[in-house]
PDB file of C-alpha atoms and ligand atoms in Angstrom:
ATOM      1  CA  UNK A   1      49.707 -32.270 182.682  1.00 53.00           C
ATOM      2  CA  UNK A   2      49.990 -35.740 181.047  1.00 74.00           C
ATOM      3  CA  UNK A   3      53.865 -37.081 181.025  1.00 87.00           C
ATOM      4  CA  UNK A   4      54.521 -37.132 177.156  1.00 92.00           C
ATOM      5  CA  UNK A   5      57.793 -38.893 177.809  1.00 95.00           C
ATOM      6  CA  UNK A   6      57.677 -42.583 176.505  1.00 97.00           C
ATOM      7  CA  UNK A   7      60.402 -44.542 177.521  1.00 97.00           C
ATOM      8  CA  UNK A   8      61.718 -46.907 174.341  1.00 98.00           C
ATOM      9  CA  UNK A   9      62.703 -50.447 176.624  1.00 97.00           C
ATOM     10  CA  UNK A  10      65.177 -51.975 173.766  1.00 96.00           C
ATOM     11  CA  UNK A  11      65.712 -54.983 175.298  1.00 96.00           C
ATOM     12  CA  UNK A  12      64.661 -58.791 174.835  1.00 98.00           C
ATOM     13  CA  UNK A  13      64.534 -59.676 178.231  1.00 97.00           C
ATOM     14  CA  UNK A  14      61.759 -58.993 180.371  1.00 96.00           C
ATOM     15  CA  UNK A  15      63.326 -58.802 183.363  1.00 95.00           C
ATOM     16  CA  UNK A  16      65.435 -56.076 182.228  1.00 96.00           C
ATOM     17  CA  UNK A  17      62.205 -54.218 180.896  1.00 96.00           C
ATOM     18  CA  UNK A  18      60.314 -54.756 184.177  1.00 94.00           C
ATOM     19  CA  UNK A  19      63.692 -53.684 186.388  1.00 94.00           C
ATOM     20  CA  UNK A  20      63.421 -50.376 184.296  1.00 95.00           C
ATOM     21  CA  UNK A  21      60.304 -49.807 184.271  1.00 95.00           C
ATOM     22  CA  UNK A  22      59.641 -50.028 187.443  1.00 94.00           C
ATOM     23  CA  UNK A  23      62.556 -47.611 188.294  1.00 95.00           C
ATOM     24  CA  UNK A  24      60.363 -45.242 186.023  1.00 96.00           C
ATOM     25  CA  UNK A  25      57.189 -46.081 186.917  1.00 93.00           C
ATOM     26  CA  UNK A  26      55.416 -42.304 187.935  1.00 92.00           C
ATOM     27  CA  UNK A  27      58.687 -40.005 186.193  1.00 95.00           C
ATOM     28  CA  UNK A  28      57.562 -41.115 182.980  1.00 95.00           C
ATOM     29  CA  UNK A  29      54.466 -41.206 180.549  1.00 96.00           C
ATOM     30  CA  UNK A  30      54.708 -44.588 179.108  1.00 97.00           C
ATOM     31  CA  UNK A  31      57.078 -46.986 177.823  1.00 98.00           C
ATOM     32  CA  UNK A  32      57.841 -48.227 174.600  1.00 98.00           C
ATOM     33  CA  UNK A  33      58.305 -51.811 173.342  1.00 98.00           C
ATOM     34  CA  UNK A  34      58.934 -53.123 169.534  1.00 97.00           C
ATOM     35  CA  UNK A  35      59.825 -55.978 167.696  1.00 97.00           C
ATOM     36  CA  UNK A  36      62.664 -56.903 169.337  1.00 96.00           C
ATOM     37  CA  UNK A  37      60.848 -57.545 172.602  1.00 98.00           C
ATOM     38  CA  UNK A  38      57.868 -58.786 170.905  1.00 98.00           C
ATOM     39  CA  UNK A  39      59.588 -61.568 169.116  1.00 98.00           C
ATOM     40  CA  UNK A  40      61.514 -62.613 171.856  1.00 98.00           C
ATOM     41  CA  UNK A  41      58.663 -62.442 174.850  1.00 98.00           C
ATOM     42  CA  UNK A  42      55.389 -62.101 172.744  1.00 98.00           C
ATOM     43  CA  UNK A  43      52.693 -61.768 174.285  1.00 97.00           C
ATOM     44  CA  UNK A  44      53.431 -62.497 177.801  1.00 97.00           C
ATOM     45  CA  UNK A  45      55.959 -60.464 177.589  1.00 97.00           C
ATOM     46  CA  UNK A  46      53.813 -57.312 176.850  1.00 97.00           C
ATOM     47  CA  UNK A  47      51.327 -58.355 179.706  1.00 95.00           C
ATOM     48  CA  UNK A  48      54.510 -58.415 182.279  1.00 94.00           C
ATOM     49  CA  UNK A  49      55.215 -55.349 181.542  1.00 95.00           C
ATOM     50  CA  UNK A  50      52.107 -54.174 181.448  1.00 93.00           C
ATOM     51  CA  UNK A  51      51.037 -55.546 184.696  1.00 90.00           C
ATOM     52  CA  UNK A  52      53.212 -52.496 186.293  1.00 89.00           C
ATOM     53  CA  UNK A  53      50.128 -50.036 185.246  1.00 91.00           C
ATOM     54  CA  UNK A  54      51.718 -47.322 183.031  1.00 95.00           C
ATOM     55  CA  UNK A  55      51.125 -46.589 179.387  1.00 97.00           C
ATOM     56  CA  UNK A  56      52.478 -48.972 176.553  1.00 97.00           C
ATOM     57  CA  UNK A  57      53.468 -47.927 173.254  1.00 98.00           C
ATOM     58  CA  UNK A  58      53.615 -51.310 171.302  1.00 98.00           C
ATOM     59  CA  UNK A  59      55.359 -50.532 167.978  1.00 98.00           C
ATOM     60  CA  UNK A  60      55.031 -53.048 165.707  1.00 98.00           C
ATOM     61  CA  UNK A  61      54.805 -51.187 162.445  1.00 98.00           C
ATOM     62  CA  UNK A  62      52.075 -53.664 160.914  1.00 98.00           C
ATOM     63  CA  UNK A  63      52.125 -53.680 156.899  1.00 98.00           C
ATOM     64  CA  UNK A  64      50.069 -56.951 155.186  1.00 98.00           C
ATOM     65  CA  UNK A  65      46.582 -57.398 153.409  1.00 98.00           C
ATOM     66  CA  UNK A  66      43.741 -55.586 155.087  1.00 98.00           C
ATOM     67  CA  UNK A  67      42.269 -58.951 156.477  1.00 98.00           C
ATOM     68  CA  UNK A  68      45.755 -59.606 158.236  1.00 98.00           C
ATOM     69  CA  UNK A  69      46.529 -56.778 159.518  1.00 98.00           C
ATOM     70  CA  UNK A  70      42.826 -56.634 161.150  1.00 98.00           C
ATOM     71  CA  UNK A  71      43.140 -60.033 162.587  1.00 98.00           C
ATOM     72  CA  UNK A  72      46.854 -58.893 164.297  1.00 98.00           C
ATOM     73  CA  UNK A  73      45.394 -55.950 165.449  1.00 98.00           C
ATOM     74  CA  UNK A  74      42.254 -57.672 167.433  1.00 98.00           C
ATOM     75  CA  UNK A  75      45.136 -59.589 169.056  1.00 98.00           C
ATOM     76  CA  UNK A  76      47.237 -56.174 169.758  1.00 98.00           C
ATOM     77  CA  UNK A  77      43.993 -55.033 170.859  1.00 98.00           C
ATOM     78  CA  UNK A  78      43.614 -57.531 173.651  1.00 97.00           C
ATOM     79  CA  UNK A  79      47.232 -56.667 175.185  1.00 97.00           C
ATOM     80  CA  UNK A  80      45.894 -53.315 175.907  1.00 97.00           C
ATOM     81  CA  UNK A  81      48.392 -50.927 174.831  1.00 97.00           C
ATOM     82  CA  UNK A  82      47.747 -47.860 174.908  1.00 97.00           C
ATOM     83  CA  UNK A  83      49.419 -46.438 171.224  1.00 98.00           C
ATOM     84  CA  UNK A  84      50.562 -49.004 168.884  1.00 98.00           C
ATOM     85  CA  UNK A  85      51.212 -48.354 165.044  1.00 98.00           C
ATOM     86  CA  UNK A  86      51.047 -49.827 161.096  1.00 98.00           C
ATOM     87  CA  UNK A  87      52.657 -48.614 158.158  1.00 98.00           C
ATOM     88  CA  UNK A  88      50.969 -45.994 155.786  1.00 98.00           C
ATOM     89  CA  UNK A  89      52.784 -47.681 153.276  1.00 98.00           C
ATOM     90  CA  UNK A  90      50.151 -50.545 153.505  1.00 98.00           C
ATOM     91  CA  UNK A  91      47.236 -48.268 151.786  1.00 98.00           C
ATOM     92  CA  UNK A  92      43.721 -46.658 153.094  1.00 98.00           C
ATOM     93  CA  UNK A  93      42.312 -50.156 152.809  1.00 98.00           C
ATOM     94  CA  UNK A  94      44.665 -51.835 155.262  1.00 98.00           C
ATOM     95  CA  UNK A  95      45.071 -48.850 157.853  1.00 98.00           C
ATOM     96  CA  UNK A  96      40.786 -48.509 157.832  1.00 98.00           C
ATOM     97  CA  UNK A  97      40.766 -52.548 158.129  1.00 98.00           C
ATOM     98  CA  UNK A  98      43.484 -52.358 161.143  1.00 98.00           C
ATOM     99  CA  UNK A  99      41.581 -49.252 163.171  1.00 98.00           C
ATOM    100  CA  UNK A 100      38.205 -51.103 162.722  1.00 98.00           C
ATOM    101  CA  UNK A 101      39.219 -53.938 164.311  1.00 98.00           C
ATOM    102  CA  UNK A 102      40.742 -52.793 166.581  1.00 98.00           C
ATOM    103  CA  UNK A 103      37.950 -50.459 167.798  1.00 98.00           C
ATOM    104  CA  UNK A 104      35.560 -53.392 167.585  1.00 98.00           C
ATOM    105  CA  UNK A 105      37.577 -56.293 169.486  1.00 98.00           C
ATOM    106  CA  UNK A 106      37.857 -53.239 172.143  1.00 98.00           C
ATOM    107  CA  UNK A 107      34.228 -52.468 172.485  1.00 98.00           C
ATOM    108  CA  UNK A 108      33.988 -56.167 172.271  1.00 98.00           C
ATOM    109  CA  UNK A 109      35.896 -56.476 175.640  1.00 98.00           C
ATOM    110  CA  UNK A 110      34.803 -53.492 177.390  1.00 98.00           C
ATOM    111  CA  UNK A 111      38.105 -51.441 177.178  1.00 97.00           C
ATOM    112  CA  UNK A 112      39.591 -48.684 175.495  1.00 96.00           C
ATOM    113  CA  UNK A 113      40.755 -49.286 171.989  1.00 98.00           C
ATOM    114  CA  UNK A 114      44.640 -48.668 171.329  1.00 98.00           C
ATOM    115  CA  UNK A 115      45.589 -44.929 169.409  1.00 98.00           C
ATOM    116  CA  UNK A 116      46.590 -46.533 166.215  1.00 98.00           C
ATOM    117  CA  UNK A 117      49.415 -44.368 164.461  1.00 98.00           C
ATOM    118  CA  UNK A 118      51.049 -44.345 161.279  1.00 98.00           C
ATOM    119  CA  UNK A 119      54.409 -44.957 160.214  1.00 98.00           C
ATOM    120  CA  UNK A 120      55.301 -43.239 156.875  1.00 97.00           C
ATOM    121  CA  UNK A 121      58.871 -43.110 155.413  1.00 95.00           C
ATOM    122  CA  UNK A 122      61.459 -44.785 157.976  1.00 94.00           C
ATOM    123  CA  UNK A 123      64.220 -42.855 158.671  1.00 90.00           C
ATOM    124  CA  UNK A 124      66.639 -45.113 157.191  1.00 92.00           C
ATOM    125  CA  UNK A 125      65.275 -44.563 153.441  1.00 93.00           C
ATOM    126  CA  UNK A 126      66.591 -41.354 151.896  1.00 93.00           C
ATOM    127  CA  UNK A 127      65.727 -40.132 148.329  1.00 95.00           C
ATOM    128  CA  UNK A 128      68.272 -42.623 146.521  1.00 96.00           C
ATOM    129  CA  UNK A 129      66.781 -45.573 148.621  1.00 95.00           C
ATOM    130  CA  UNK A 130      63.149 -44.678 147.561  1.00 96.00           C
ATOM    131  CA  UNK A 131      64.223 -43.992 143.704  1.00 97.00           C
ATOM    132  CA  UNK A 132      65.414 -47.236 143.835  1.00 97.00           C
ATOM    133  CA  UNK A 133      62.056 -48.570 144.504  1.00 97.00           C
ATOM    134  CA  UNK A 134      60.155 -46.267 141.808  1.00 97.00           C
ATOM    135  CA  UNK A 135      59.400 -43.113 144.518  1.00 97.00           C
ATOM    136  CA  UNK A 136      60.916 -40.126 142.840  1.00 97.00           C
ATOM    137  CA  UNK A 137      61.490 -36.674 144.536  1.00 97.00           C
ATOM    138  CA  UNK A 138      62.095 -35.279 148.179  1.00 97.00           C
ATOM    139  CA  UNK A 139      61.686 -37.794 150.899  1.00 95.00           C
ATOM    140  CA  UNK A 140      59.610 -34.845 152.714  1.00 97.00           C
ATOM    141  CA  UNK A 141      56.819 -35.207 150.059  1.00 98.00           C
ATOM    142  CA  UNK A 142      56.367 -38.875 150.075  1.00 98.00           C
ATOM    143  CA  UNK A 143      56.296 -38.584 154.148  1.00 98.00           C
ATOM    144  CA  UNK A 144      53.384 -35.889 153.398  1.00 98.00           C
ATOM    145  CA  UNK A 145      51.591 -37.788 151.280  1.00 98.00           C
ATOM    146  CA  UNK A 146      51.389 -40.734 153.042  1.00 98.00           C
ATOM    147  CA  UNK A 147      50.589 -38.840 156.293  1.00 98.00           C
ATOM    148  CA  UNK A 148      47.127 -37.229 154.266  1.00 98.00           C
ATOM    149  CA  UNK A 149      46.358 -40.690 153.593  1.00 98.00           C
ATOM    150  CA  UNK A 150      46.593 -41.997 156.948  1.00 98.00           C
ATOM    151  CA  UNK A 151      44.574 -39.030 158.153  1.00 98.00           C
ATOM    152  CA  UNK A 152      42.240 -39.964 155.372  1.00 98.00           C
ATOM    153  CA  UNK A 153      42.277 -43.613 156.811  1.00 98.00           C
ATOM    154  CA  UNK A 154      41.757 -42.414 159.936  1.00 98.00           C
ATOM    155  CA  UNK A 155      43.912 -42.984 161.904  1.00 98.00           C
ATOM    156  CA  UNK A 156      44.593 -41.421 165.409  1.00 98.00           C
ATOM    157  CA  UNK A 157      48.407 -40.257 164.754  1.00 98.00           C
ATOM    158  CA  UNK A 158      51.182 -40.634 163.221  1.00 98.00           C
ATOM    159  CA  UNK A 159      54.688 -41.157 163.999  1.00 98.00           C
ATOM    160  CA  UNK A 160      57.542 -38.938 162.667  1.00 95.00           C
ATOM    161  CA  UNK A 161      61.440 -37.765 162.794  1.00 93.00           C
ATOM    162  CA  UNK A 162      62.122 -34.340 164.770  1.00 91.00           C
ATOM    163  CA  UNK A 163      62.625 -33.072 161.529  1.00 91.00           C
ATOM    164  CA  UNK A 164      59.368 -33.530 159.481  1.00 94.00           C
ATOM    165  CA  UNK A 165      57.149 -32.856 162.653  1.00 96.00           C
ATOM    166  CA  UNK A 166      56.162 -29.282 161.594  1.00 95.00           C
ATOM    167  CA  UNK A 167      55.480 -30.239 157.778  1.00 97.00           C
ATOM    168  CA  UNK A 168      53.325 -33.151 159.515  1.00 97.00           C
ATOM    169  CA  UNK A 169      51.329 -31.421 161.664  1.00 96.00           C
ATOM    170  CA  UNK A 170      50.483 -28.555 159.159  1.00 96.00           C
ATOM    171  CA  UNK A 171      49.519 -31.205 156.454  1.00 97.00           C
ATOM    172  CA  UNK A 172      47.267 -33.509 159.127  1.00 97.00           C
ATOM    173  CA  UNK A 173      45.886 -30.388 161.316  1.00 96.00           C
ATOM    174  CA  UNK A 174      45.939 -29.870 165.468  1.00 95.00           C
ATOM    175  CA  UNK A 175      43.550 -33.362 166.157  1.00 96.00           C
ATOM    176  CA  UNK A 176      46.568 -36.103 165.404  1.00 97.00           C
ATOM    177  CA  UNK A 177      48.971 -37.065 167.812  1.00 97.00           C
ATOM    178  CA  UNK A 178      52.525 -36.306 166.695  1.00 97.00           C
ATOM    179  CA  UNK A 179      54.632 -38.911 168.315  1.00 97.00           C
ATOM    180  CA  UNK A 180      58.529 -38.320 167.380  1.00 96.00           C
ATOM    181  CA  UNK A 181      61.454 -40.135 168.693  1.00 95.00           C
ATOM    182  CA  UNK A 182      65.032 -39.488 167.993  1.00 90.00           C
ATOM    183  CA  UNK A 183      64.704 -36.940 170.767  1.00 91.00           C
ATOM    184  CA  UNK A 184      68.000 -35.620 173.196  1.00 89.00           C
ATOM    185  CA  UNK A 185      67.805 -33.632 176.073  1.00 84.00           C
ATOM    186  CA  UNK A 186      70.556 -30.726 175.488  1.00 75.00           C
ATOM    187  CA  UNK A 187      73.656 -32.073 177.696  1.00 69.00           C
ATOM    188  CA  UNK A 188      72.580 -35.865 176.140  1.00 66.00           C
ATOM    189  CA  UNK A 189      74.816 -38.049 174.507  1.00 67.00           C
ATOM    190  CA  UNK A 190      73.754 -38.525 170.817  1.00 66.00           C
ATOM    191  CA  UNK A 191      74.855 -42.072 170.667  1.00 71.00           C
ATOM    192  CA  UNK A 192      74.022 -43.369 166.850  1.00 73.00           C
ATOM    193  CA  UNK A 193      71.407 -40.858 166.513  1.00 70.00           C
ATOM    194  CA  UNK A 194      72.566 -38.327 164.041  1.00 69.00           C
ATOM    195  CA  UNK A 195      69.913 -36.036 163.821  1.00 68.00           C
ATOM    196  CA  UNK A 196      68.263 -35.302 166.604  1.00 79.00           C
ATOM    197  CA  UNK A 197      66.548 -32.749 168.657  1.00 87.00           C
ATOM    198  CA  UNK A 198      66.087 -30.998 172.227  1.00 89.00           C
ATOM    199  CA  UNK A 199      62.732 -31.781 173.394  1.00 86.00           C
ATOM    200  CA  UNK A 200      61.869 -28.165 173.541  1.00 83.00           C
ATOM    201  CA  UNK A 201      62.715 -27.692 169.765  1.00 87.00           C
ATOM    202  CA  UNK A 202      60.668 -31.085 169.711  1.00 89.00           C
ATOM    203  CA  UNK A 203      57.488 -29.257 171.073  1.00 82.00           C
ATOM    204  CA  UNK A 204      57.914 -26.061 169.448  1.00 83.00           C
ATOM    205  CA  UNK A 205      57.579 -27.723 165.916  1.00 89.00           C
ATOM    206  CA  UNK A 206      54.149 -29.669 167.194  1.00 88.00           C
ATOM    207  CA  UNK A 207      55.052 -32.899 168.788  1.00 93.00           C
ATOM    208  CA  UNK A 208      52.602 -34.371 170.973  1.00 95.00           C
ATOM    209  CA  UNK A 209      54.733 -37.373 172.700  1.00 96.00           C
ATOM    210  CA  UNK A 210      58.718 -37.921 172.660  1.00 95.00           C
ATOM    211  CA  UNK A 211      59.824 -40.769 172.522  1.00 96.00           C
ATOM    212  CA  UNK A 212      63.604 -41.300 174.315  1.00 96.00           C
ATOM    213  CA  UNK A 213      65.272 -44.465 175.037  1.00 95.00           C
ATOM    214  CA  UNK A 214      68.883 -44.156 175.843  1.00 94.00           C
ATOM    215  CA  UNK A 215      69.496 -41.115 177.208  1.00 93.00           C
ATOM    216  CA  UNK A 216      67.686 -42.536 179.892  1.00 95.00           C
ATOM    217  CA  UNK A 217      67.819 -46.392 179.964  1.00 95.00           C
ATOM    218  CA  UNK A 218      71.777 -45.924 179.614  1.00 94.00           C
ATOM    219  CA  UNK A 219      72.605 -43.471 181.893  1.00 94.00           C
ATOM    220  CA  UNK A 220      74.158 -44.298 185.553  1.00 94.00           C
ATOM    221  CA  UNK A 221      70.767 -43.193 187.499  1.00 95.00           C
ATOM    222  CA  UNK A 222      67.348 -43.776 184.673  1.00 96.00           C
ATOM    223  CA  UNK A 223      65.218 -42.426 187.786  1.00 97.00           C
ATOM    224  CA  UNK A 224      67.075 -39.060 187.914  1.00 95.00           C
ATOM    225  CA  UNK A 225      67.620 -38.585 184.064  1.00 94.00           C
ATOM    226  CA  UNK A 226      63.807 -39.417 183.606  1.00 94.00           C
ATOM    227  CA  UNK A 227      63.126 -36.635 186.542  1.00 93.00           C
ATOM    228  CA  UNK A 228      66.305 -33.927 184.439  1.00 91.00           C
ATOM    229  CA  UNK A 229      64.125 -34.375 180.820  1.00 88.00           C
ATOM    230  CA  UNK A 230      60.289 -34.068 182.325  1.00 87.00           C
ATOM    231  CA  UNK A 231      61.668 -31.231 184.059  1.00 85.00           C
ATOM    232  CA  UNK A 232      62.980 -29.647 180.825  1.00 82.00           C
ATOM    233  CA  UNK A 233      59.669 -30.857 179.011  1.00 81.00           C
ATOM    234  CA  UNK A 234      57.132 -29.526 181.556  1.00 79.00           C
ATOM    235  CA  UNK A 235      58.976 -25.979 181.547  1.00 75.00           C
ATOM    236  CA  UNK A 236      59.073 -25.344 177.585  1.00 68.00           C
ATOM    237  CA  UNK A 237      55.197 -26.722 177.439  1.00 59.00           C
ATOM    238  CA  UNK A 238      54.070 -23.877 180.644  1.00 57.00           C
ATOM    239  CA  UNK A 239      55.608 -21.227 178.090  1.00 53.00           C
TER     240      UNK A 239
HETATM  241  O1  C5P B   1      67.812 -44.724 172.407  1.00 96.90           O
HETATM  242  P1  C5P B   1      67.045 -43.799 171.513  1.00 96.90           P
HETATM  243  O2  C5P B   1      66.506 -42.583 172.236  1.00 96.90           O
HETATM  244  O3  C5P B   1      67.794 -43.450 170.267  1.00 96.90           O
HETATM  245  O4  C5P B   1      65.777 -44.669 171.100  1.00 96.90           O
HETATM  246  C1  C5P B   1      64.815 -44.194 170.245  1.00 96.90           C
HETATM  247  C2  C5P B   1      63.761 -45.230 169.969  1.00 96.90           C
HETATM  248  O5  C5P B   1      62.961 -44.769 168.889  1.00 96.90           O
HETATM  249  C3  C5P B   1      64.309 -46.588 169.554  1.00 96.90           C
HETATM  250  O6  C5P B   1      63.394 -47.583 169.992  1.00 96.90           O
HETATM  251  C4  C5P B   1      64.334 -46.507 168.056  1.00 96.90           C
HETATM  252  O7  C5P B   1      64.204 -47.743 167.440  1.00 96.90           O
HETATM  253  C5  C5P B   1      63.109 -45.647 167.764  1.00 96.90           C
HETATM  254  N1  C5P B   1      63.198 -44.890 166.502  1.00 96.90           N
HETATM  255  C6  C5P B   1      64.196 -43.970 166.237  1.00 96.90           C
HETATM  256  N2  C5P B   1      64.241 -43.297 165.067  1.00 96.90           N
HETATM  257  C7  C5P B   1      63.324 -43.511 164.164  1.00 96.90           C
HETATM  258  C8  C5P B   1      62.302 -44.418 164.398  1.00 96.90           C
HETATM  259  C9  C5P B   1      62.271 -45.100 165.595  1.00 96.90           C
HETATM  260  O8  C5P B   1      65.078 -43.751 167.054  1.00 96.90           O
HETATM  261  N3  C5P B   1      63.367 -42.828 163.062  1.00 96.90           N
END
């Protein structure tokens, strides 16, 4: 069974990624790295990371013109990560324009081409926040509309809260990969997460991949909280 546990490493330092991912190197699927770390290590700060040999999630929620977004994502291409996502915000055009090139600059180079994933409503909008900027009615149906147009884009996922996850997957069908963050294991500590979810209740609404940062990059022993929440994942996926 592939580890669908992807480690979010909110850091800016690199040294304190590569500490903890090395301490999770084998427990865990992947890790995680956004903004924060890209702006302050850029690329060499991916390829440090990277170097260790497990999975990278680079989530750097692209959202420009077509032709920008497909030049940044030949360069996202070349760091090799494994997932990495734009915004469905950014229309068909851009998202086709972003996976193109970054299936070509990867068959240019021989390697495997990143699963590009779509962000659609973030988390932090809510109905009133989206009025505001001319999007009337239930955040739910703007989420589902933008995830049929990033399936109708193409693209290989998408990423969404706990809570949409079932309305996601039955809109985009069984082939996308659900990736959902936001996720605590049962005795976890919520920390500024308000609503969140189990990953069991996480996989019973269709998630493919969880992605969990502090209830493991905070806690007194990462290894063995990593090893407590795979456990707890691999038992509700053998039901
Ligand atoms: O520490 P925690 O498990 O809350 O980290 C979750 C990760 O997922 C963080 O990197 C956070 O930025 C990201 N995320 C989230 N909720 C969203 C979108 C992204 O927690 N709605």
């Amino acid at each position: 069974m592939i580890n669908p546990i992807f480690v979010a490493l909110d850091t800016t330092q690199t040294g304190k990624a590569a500490v903890l991912a090395a301490k999770l190197e084998g427990l865990v699927g992947g890790f995680k790295l956004g903004l924060e770390f890209f702006t302050a290590q850029g690329p060499a700060g991916i390829e440090a990371v990277g170097h260790l040999g497990m999975p990278l999630f680079l989530d750097l929620k692209f959202h420009d013109i077509p032709n920008t977004v497909a030049g940044a994502m030949r360069g996202i291409a070349r760091l090799r990560p494994a997932m990495t996502t734009l915004h469905a915000q950014g229309g068909i055009e851009m998202m086709r324009a972003g996976i193109d090139a970054a299936r070509d600059e990867a068959a240019k180079l021989g390697i495997s081409p990143p699963k590009v994933l779509a962000v659609t409503v973030l988390t932090s909008l809510d109905e009133a926040a989206l009025a505001a900027m001319g999007v009337n009615g239930p955040v739910l149906d703007h989420v589902l509309r933008l995830a049929e147009r990033a399936a109708e884009a193409g693209v290989d996922g998408l990423v969404c809260s706990s809570h949409e996850v079932a309305a996601v997957r039955k809109a985009v069908g069984p082939d996308k990969l659900l990736v959902v963050p936001g996720i605590r294991p049962a005795w976890g500590d919520f920390g500024d997460q308000k609503r969140v979810m189990t990953p069991r209740e996480a996989y019973d609404l269709g998630a493919d991949i969880l992605v969990i940062g502090r209830p493991i990059t905070s806690a007194a022993d990462p290894a063995a909280a990593a090893r407590d929440i795979a456990g707890e994942v691999a038992q509700c996926r053998s039901k």
